[in-house]
Structure formats: structure tokens, C-alpha cells
Coordinates of C-alpha atoms in Angstrom, one line a residue:
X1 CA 25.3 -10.1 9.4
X2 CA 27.9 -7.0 9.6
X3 CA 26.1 -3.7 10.0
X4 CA 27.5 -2.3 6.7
X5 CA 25.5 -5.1 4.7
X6 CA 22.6 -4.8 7.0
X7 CA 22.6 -0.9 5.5
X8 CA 23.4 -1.9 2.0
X9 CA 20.1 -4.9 2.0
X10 CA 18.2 -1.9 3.8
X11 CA 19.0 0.0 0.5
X12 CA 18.2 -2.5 -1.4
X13 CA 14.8 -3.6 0.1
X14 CA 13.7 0.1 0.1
X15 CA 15.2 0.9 -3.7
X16 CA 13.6 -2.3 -5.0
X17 CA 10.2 -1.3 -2.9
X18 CA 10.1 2.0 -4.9
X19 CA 10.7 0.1 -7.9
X20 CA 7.5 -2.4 -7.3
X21 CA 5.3 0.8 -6.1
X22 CA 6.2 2.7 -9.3
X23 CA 5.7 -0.2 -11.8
X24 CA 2.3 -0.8 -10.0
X25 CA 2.0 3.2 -10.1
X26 CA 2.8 3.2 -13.9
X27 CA 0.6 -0.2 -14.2
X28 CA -1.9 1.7 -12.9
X29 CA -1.4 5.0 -14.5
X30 CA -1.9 2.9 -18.2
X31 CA -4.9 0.9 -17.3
X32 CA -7.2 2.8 -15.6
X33 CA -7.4 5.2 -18.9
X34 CA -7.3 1.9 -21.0
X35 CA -10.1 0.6 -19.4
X36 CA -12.2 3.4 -19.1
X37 CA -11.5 3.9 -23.2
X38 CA -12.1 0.5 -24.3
X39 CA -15.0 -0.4 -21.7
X40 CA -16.8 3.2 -21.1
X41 CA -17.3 4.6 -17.6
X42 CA -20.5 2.1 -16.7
X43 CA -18.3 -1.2 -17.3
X44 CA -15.4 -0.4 -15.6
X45 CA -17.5 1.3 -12.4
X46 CA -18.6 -2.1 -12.4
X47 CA -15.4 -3.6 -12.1
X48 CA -14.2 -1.2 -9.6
X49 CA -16.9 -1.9 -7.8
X50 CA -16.7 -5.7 -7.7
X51 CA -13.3 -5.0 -6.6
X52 CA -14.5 -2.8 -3.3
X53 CA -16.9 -6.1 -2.5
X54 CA -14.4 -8.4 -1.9
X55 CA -12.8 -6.0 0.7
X56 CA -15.9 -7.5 2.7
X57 CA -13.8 -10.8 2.9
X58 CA -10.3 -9.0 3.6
X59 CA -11.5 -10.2 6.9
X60 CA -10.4 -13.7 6.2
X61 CA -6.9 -12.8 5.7
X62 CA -6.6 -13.2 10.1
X63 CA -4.2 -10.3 9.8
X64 CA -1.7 -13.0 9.3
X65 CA 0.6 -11.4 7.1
X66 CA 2.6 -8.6 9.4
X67 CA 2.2 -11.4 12.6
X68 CA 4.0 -13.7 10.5
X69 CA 6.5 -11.5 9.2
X70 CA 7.2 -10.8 13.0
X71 CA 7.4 -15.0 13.4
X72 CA 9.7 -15.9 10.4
X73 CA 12.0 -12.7 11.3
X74 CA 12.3 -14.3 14.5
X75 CA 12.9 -18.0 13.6
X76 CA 15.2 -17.3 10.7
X77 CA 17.1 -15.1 12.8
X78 CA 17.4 -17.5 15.3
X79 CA 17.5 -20.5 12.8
X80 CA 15.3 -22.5 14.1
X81 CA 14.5 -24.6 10.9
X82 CA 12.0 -27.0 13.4
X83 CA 10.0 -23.9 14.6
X84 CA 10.6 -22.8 11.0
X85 CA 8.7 -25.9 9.5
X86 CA 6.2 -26.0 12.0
X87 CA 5.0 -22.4 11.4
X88 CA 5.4 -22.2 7.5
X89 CA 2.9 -25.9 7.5
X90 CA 0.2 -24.5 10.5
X91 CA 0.0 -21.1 8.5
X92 CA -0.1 -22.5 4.8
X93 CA -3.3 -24.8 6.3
X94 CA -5.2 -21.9 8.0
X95 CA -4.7 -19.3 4.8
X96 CA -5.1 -21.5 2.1
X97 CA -8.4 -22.7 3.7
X98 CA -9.4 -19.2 4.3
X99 CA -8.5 -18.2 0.6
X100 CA -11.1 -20.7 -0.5
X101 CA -14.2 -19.9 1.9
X102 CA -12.9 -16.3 0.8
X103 CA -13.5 -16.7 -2.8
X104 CA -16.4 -19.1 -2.4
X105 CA -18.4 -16.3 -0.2
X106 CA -17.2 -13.5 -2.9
X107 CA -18.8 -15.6 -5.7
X108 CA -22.1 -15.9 -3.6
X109 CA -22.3 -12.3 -3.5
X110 CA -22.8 -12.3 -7.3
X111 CA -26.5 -12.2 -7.3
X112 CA -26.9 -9.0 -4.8
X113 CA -24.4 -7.6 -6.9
X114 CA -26.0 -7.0 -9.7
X115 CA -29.2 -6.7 -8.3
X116 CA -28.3 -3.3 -6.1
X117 CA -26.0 -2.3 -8.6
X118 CA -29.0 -2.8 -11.7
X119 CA -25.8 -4.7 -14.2
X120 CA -27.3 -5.1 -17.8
X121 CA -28.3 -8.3 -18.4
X122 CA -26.0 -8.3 -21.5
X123 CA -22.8 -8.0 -19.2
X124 CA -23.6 -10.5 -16.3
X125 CA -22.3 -13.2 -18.0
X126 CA -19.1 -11.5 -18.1
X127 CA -19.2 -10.2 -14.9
X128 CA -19.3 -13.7 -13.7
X129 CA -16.3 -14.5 -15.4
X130 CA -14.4 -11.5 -13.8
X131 CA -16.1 -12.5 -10.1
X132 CA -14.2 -15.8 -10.8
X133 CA -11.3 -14.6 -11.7
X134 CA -11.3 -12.0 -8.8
X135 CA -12.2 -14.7 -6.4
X136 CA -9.1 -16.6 -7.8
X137 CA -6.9 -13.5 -7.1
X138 CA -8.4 -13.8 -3.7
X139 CA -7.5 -17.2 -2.8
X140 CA -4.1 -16.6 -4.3
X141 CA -3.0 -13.5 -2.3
X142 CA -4.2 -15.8 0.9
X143 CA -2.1 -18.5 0.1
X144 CA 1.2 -16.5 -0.8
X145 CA 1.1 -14.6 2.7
X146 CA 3.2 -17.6 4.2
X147 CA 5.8 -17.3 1.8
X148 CA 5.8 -13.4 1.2
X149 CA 6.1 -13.5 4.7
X150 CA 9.4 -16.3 4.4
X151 CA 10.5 -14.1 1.5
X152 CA 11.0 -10.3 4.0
X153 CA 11.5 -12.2 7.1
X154 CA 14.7 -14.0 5.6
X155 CA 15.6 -9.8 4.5
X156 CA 15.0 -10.6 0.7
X157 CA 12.5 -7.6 0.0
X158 CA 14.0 -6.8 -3.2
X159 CA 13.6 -10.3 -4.8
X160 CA 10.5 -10.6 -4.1
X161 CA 9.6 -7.1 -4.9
X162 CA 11.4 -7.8 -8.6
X163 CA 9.0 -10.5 -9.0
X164 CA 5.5 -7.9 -8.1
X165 CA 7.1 -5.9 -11.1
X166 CA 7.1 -8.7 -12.8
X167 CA 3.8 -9.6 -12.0
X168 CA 2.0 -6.6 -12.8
X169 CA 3.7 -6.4 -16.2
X170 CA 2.9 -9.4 -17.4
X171 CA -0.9 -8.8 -16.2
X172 CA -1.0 -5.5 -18.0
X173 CA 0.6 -7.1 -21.2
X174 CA -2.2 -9.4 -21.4
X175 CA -5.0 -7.0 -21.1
X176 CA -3.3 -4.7 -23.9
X177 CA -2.9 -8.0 -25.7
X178 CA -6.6 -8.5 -25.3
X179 CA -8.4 -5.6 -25.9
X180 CA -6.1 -5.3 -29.4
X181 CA -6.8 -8.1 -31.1
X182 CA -10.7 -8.9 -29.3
X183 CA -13.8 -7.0 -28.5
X184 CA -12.9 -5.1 -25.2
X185 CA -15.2 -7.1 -22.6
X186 CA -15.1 -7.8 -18.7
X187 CA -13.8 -11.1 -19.4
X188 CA -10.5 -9.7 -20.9
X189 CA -9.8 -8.4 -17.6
X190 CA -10.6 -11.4 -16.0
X191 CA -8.0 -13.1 -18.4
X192 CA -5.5 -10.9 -17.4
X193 CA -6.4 -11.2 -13.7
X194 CA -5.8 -14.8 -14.1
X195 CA -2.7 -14.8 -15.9
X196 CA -1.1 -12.0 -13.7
X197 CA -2.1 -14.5 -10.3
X198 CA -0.8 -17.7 -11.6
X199 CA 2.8 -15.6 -12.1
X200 CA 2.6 -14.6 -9.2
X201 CA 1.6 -17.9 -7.2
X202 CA 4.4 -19.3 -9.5
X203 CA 6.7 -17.2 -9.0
X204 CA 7.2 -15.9 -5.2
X205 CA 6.4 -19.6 -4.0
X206 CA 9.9 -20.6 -6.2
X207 CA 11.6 -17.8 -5.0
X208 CA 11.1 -18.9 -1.3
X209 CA 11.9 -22.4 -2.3
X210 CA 15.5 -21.2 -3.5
X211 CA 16.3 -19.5 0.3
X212 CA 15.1 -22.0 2.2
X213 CA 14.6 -25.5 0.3
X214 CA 12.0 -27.7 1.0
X215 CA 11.0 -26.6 4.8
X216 CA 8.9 -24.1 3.2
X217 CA 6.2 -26.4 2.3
X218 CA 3.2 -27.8 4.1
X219 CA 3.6 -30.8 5.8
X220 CA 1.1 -32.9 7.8
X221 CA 3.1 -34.2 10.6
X222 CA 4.8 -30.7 11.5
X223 CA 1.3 -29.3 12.2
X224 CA 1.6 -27.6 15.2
X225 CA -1.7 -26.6 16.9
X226 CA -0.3 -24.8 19.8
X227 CA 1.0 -22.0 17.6
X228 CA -2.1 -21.2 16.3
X229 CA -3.0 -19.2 19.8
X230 CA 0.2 -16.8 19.7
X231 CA -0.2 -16.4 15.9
X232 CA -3.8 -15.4 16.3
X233 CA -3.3 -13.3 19.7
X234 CA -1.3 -11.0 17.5
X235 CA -2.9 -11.6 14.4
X236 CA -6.1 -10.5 15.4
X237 CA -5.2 -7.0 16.2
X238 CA -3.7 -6.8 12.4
X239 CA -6.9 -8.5 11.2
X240 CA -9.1 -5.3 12.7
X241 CA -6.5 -2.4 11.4
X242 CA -6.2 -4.1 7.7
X243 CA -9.6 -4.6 7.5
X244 CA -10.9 -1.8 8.9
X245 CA -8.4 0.5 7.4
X246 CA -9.0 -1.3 3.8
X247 CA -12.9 -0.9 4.3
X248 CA -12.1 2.8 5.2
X249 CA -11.5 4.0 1.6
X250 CA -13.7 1.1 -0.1
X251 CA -17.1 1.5 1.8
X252 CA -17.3 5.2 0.8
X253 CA -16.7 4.3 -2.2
X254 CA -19.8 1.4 -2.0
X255 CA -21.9 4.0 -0.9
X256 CA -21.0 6.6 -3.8
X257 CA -21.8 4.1 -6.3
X258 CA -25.2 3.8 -4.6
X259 CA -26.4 7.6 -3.6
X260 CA -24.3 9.4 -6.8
X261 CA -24.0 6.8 -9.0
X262 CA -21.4 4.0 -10.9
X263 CA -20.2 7.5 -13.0
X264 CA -18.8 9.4 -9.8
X265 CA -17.1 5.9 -8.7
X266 CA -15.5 6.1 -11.9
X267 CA -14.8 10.0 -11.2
X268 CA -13.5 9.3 -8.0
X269 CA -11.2 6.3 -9.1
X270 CA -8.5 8.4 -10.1
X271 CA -7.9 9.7 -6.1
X272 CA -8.1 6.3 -5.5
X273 CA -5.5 5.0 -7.3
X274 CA -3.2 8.2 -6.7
X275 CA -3.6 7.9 -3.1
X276 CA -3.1 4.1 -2.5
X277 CA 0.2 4.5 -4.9
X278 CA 1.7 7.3 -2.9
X279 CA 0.9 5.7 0.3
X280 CA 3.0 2.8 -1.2
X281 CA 5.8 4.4 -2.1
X282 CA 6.1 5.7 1.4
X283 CA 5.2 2.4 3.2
X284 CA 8.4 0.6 1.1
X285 CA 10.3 2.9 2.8
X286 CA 9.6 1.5 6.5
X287 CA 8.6 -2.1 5.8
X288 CA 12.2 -3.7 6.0
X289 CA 12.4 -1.9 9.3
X290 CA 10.3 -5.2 10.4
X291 CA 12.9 -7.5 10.5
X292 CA 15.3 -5.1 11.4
X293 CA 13.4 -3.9 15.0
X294 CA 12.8 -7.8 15.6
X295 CA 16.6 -8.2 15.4
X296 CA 16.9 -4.8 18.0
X297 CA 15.1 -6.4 20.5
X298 CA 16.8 -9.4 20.6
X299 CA 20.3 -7.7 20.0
X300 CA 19.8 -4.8 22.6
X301 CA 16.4 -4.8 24.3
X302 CA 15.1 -2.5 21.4
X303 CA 16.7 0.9 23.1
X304 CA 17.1 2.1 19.1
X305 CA 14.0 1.7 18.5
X306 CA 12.5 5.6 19.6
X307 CA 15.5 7.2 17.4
X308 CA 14.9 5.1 14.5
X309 CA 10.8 6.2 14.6
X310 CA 12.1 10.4 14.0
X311 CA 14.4 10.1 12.0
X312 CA 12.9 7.4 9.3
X313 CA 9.6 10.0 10.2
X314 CA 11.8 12.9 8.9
X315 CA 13.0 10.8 5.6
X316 CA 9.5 9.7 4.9
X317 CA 8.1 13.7 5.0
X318 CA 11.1 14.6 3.2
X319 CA 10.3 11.8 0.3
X320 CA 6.6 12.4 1.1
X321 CA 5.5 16.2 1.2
X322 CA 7.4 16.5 -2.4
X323 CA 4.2 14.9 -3.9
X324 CA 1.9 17.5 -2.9
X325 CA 3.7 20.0 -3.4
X326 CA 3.6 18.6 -7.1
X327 CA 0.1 17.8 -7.3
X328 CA -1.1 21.4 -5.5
X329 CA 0.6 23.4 -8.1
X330 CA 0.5 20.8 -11.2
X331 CA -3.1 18.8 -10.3
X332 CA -4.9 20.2 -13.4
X333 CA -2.4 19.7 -16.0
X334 CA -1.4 16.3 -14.8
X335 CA -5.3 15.0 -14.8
X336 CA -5.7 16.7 -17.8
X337 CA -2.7 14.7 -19.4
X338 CA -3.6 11.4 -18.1
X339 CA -7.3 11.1 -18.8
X340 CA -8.6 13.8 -20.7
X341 CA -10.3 17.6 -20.0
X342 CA -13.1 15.7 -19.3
X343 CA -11.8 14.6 -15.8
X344 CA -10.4 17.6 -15.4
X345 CA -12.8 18.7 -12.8
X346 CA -11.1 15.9 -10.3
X347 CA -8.0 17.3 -10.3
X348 CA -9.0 19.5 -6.5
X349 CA -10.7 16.0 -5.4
X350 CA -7.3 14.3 -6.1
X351 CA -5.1 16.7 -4.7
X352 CA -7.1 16.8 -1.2
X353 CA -7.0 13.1 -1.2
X354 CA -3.7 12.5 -2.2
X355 CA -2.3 15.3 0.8
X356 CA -4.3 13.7 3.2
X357 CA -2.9 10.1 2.6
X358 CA 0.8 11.7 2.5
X359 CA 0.8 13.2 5.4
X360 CA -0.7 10.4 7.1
X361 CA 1.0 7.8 6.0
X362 CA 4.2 9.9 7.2
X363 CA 3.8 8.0 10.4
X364 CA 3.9 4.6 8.9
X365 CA 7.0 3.9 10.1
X366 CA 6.1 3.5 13.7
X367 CA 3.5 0.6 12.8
X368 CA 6.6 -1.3 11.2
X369 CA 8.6 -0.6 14.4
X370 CA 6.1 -1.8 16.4
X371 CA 5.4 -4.7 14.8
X372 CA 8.9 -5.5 14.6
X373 CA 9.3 -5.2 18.3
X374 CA 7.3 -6.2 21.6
X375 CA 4.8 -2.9 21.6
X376 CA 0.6 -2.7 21.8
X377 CA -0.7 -2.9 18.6
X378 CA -3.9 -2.3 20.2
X379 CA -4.4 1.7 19.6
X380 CA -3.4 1.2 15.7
X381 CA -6.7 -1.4 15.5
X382 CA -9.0 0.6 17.1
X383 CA -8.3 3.9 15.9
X384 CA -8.5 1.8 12.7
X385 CA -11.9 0.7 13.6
X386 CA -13.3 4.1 14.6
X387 CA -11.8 5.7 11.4
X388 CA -14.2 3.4 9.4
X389 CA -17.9 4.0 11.0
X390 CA -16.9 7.3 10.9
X391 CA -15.8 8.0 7.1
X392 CA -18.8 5.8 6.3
X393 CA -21.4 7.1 8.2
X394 CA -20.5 10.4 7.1
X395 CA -20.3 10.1 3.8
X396 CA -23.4 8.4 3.8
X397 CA -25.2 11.1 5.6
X398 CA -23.3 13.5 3.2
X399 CA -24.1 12.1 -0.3
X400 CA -27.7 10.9 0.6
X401 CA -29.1 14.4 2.6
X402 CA -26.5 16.3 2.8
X403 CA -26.0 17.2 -0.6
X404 CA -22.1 16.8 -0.5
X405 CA -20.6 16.3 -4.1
X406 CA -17.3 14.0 -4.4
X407 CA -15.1 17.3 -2.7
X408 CA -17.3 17.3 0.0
X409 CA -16.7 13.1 0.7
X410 CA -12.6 14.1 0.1
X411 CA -12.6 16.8 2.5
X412 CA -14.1 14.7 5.1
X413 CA -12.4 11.7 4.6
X414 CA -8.9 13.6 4.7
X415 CA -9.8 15.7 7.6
X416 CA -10.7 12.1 9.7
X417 CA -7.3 10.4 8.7
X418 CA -5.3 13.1 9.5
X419 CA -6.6 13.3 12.9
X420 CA -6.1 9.6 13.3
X421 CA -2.8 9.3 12.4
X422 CA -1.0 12.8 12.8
X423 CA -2.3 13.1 15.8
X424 CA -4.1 10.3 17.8
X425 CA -1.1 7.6 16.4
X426 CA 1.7 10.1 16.9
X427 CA 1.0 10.8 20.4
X428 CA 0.4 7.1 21.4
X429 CA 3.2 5.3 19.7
X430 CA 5.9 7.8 21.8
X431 CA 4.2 6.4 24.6
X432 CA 5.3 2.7 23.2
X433 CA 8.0 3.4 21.2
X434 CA 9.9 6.4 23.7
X435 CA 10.3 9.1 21.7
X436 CA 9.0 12.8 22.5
X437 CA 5.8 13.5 21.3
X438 CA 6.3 17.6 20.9
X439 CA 9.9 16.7 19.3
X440 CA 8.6 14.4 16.7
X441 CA 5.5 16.4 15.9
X442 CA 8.0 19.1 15.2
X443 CA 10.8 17.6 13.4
X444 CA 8.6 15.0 11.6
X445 CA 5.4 17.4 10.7
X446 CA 5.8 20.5 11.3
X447 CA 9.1 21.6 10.0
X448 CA 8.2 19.6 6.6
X449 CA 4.8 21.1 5.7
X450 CA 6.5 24.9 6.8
X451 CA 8.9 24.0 4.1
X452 CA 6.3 22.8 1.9
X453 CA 4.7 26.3 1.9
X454 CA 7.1 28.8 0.2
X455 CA 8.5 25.7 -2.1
X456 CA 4.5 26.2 -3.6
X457 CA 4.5 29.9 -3.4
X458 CA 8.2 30.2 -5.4
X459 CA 7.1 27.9 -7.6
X460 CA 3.6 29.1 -8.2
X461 CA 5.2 32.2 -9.0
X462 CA 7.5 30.9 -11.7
X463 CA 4.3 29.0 -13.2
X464 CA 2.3 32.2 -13.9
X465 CA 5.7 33.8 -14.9
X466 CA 6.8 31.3 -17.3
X467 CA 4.5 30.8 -20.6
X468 CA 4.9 27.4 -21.4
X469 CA 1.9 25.3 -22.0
X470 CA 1.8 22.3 -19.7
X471 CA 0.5 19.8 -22.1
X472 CA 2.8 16.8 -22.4
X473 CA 4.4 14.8 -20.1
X474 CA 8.0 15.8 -20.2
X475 CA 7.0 19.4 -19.7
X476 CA 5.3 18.0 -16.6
X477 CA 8.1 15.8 -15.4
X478 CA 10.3 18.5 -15.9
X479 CA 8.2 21.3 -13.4
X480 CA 7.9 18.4 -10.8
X481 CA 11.3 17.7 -10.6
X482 CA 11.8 21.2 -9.6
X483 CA 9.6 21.8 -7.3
X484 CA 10.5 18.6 -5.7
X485 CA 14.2 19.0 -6.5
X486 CA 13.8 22.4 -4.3
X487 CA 12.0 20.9 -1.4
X488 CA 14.3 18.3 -0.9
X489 CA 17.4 20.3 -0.8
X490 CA 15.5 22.3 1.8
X491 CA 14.9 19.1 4.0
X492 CA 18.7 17.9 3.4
X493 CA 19.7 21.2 5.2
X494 CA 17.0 22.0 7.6
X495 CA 15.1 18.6 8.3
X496 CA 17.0 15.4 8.1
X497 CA 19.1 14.8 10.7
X498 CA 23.3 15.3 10.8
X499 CA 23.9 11.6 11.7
X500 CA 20.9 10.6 9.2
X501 CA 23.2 11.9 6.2
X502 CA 26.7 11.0 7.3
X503 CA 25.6 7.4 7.1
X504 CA 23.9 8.2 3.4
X505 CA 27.1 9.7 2.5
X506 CA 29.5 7.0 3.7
X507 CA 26.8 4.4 1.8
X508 CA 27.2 6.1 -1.1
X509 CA 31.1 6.3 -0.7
X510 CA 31.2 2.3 -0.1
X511 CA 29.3 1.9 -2.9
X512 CA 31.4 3.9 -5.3
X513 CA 34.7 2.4 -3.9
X514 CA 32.7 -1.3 -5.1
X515 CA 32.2 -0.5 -8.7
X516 CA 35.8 1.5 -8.8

């Protein structure tokens, strides 16, 4: 492939990434105030909980899905459709296997669940009905790894991304369908669970089928046992920092629902879901650069590879610190707007949260580029792994005698991350990846959050000076797009590198010169 379509896929795996993470943002944005309206804070604490459970399986998932992106990058760069066959058949037998002792464990967990959690006896039918449907999701997101993992190996991110949309559109549609013309009820959102899996199964594994043909599916006699070691050697060190990382943010919130109750899970839900959609939108950013370090390494021994990590580290602060900016000066009025005055009080809990998964998650893009190429992937699982006992134990020890309220849990948990990654991660991935530690620290945190700091204070300023109420949502698009607007002019002069925007600039120009 020429390098100037390489850049202009790149563009469109990273633009149809955003796309996905904003439609599950917006998703996201209109259900968790639909559901906490039509089923009450109790109900849908319950579901959020039943959702944190089956992070106890996420186990089962082998860490299969960035090994196997790795694999299929590989063999489809190599076309080997042999080795291609022989992989897509050994991993659709181990996941879709796993999926169902997955969901079959979930479902067994029923009966603790609502014994611990004390579910009315008037719900737990319909609780069951949602564990099913859950479960079903489960097995589902097992079984599609093989071909998600076809899908951005072959460099067709933004298909498959267009289908998510898709996915999560069609779910939502059926629970607004639901709770309009029946009784709101946990099993509407099991129906709409369903419906949104069984697109989504449907969909991605016909997508894959039109790339490659009929060597994407499973068969017997290209089973190839000896894979299985290489796949898992990897695998396993994904497994830990998935899990571990997933069990991270969802075993704190276990352990609130137990010492402060199922209201302050829903109170803390919101931080939740604002945090795991901004670290989204700057993971899409990195994740194509997968296939493209696998193709480095075999083109030119990978000696890219440490320039890549700063300066897709400088675009990701540039597209990342803009959101806290936005939620440090506007986190009450947007809370306010979204869910009401009387969730208000989260607004601080959500801005802490949501800062401390920014700037963590600025990183990101070394994971990818390790994972694309030959480097340890050993630090990321342990750190992973350490991270976990010790946002867990701590909040624990916090809620249940130390008296800390949901800010104090926030804090803590932001404080740990940031040492993990800006730090710990930083430091050991320019050991792997060759890049100077004190240069990317500077040029990749620093220099972003100093920006960050008069963009607030100007526009802090303007806030108190201005007298317009902050009440509806164009008003509040409007502030954040200049504050953000500000900040990233600032990064195009001072952060982002001189070779970084000639190549955006002669993109742009191509692209202009196409439609002309």
C-alpha cells in the first residue's frame, strides 16, 4: 500500500473511531437519564451493578483480542491465507467456548446477587431476564473477537466502527421504543440488550465475510493446536492488564454499592460513564497504530517506532487536555443540564475522575505501539495488577472506616492511575520503545497541562464577566468550543510538532484537490 493511502485509512480509522466513541458517548448521555427516569435510582443501581459482576468473567476473554490483532496484522500482511485459516478456526473454537462457560458462570452468580445486594422479590424475576440477556452479550462479545480482530488487522477500522454506531443505535431505539409504549421494567433493557447483540453478531461477522470470503470461518480440519502456545504466551499478559485494568474501576464500584449503598453507585455512574467515554475517544486515536507498527517492524526493524510514541503522545494531550479544561470550568452546568440539580453535587466527583482518566490515558499510544511491534508487555500487566488491589483495598478501607464520601474514592483512584501511567508506564515504555523519557514527559505532559492552566484562568474570567445563564445545551456547546477552540490553537503553535502538521496540511491539501 503507498504511504499516502496508508495516511488517508489512518484518517479514516481514527475519524470513524471518534465517530463510534461519540455515538456510544451520546448513546450513553440519553440512557443513563432515561433509565434513571423511567426505572428510579434503586432499579437501575441494580443493573449497573449486575453489569460490574460480569467484569468477574472478563477473565475468560484470554486477552485474545489485541494478541490476535497482532496475528491477523501479520498474516494479512504477509497473505498467508493458510496461516490465516488456521488461526481464524483455533481462535473462533477457544472464544466461542469461553463465551459460553462465561455466561453460564455469570447466570450462576444470580442467587449471591441478589442475596448481598437484598433485590425485591418483586424485581428478581426481571432481573433474571436481564442476567440472561447480559450473559448473552457476554458470549457474543467473545465470539466476535476473532473477527473484530480480522476486521482492524485487514486496516478496515472504520467499517467496522460504522457498524458499533450502528449497533448502539439500534439498541437505544429499542429501549426508547420499550419504555414508550410498556411499563418501564428490567426486562425492557434486557430486550434491548438482546436486540443490540444479535446486530452486532450479525453484522461485524458479514462484514469480515465481505474482505476475506469464506476463510474466516471455523473449520475442523484447519485446527491448529500448535498455535494455541504463541497465542496464549502473548495473550496472557493482555488477559492480566484487561482484566485487571477493567476490575480497577468496577470493584470500587462493587464495594460502594455494599458500604454506601445502590444510591451512590447510581451517584457515581455518571463519572463512570464520562470517564470510560473520554478514554475512548483518545484510545481511537492510537489503535490503528496496531497494524501499522506490525507493518514497521517487518518493513524497517521498527526504528519509527520511538518518534511515532511523542508525537501521537503530543496529539493525544492536544485532543485530550481540551476536555478538562471543559469540564473544570463548565462541570456544574453540564451535570446540571444532563440529569437534573439533583445530581448536581457530582459535578467535582466527575471532573476529578474524568482529569485523571485524560491524562492517563495520554499514554495510550505506547500500549498500541508495543503491541504492534516485538516489545515486553510485561510492565503494562503488572502495573495493571498492582493498580487494582490497590484502588480496591483503598477504597474499601475508605468507605467502610475511613469515612471517605464518593470525592474521597475519586481522589484516590485518580491519584493511583496517574502514577501508574504518567509516570511508572512513561518511564518504562522509553526503555522499550527508545524514546527519551525527560523529552516525552516534557513535550507530551508537561507543556500540555502548562497550557491547560491560563486557557482555565482566561476563560474563568470571561465566565464571571459574561452574564449569561448556562442552562441549555447550545449555550454550553458554545463555551466549550471556546475554551477548547483556545487550547488547541495554543498546542498547534507551541506543542505539536513542525513535521506533525506539515503532513496534516499536505492531507488536507490531497483531500481538497480529490473533491475539486
Amino acid at each position: 500500500m503507498a504511504v499516502s493511502s496508508t495516511k488517508v485509512q489512518f484518517l479514516k480509522n481514527v475519524g470513524t473511531g471518534w465517530l463510534a466513541v461519540f455515538v456510544t458517548g451520546l448513546v450513553g448521555f440519553v440512557t443513563l437519564p432515561l433509565n434513571l427516569d423511567c426505572l428510579g435510582k434503586e432499579l437501575y443501581g441494580i443493573s449497573a451493578l449486575a453489569v460490574s459482576t460480569l467484569t468477574l468473567f472478563s477473565f475468560l476473554s484470554m486477552g485474545m483480542q489485541p494478541s490476535l490483532l497482532r496475528f491477523f496484522s501479520r498474516t494479512v500482511t504477509e497473505n498467508n491465507t493458510e496461516e490465516f485459516t488456521a488461526l481464524s478456526s483455533i481462535s473462533q473454537f477457544l472464544l466461542s467456548g469461553l463465551g459460553i462457560v462465561g455466561g453460564i458462570g455469570f447466570l450462576c452468580t444470580f442467587p449471591w446477587f441478589i442475596s448481598i445486594y437484598d433485590v425485591p422479590e418483586t424485581v428478581r424475576r426481571d432481573l433474571f431476564f436481564l442476567f440472561l440477556a447480559i450473559g448473552f452479550d457476554f458470549w457474543g462479545t467473545m465470539f466476535l473477537i476473532p473477527f473484530t480482530a480480522i476486521i482492524q488487522g485487514s486496516n478496515r477500522f472504520d467499517a467496522g466502527n460504522i457498524r458499533m454506531c450502528l449497533s448502539k443505535i439500534i439498541r437505544l431505539a429499542t429501549l426508547l421504543f420499550g419504555y414508550s409504549f410498556f411499563t418501564p421494567s428490567l426486562l425492557i433493557l434486557a430486550a434491548a440488550t438482546f436486540v443490540g447483540t444479535i446486530y452486532q453478531l450479525s453484522s461485524l461477522i458479514f462484514l469480515a465475510y465481505k474482505i476475506h470470503g469464506s476463510s474466516i470461518f471455523f473449520r475442523s480440519q484447519s485446527l491448529r493446536w500448535n498455535l494455541i502456545p504463541p497465542l496464549l504466551s502473548l495473550s496472557a499478559l493482555n488477559l492480566v492488564s484487561q482484566v485487571f485494568m477493567s476490575l480497577s474501576m468496577q470493584l470500587p464500584v462493587l464495594i460502594i454499592g455494599k458500604t454506601l449503598g445502590v444510591d451512590m453507585v447510581a451517584a457515581f455512574a455518571p463519572a463512570i460513564l464520562l470517564s470510560s467515554f473520554c478514554s475512548s475517544i483518545l484510545m481511537q486515536i492510537s489503535t490503528p497504530l496496531v497494524p501499522v507498527a506490525s507493518r514497521d517492524i517487518i518493513a524497517s526493524g521498527g526504528k519509527n517506532i520511538g518518534r511515532w510514541a511523542i508525537q501521537m503522545g503530543e496529539i493525544v494531550a492536544s485532543v485530550g487536555c481540551p476536555i478538562v479544561i471543559v469540564f473544570a470550568l463548565l462541570g456544574d452546568e453540564i451535570i446540571t443540564v444532563w440529569l437534573g440539580e439533583s445530581f448536581a453535587w457530582t459535578s467535582t466527583i466527575v471532573t476529578i475522575t474524568v482529569a485523571g482518566i485524560v491524562l492517563a490515558t495520554i499514554q495510550g499510544a505506547n500500549w498500541r505501539l508495543v503491541l504492534g511491534g516485538n516489545a515486553s508487555l510485561f510492565p503494562n500487566a503488572l502495573s495493571s495488577v498492582v493498580l487494582t488491589v490497590i484502588v480496591s483495598l483503598g477504597t474499601f478501607l475508605g468507605t467502610a472506616y475511613g469515612g471517605w464520601s464518593l470525592l474521597g474514592v475519586a481522589v484516590f483512584i485518580t491519584f493511583a492511575r496517574l502514577l501508574r501511567n504518567a509516570f511508572y508506564l512513561s518511564y518504562t515504555y522509553s526503555q522499550q520503545l527508545g524514546y527519551d523519557f525527560i523529552e516525552y514527559t516534557w513535550c507530551v505532559h508537561a507543556k500540555p497541562i502548562l497550557l491547560g492552566l491560563p486557557v482555565i484562568g482566561i476563560c474563568y474570567a470571561l465566565k464571571r464577566q459574561v452574564a449569561v445563564s448556562m442552562d441549555s445545551i447550545p449555550i454550553l456547546l458554545l463555551a466549550s468550543l471556546l475554551a477548547s477552540g483556545i487550547y488547541l490553537i495554543l498546542c498547534w503553535v507551541f506543542v505539536l510538532q513542525k513535521n506533525t502538521k506539515t503532513s496534516m496540511f499536505e492531507l488536507i491539501k490531497k483531500k481538497f484537490a480529490q473533491i475539486s
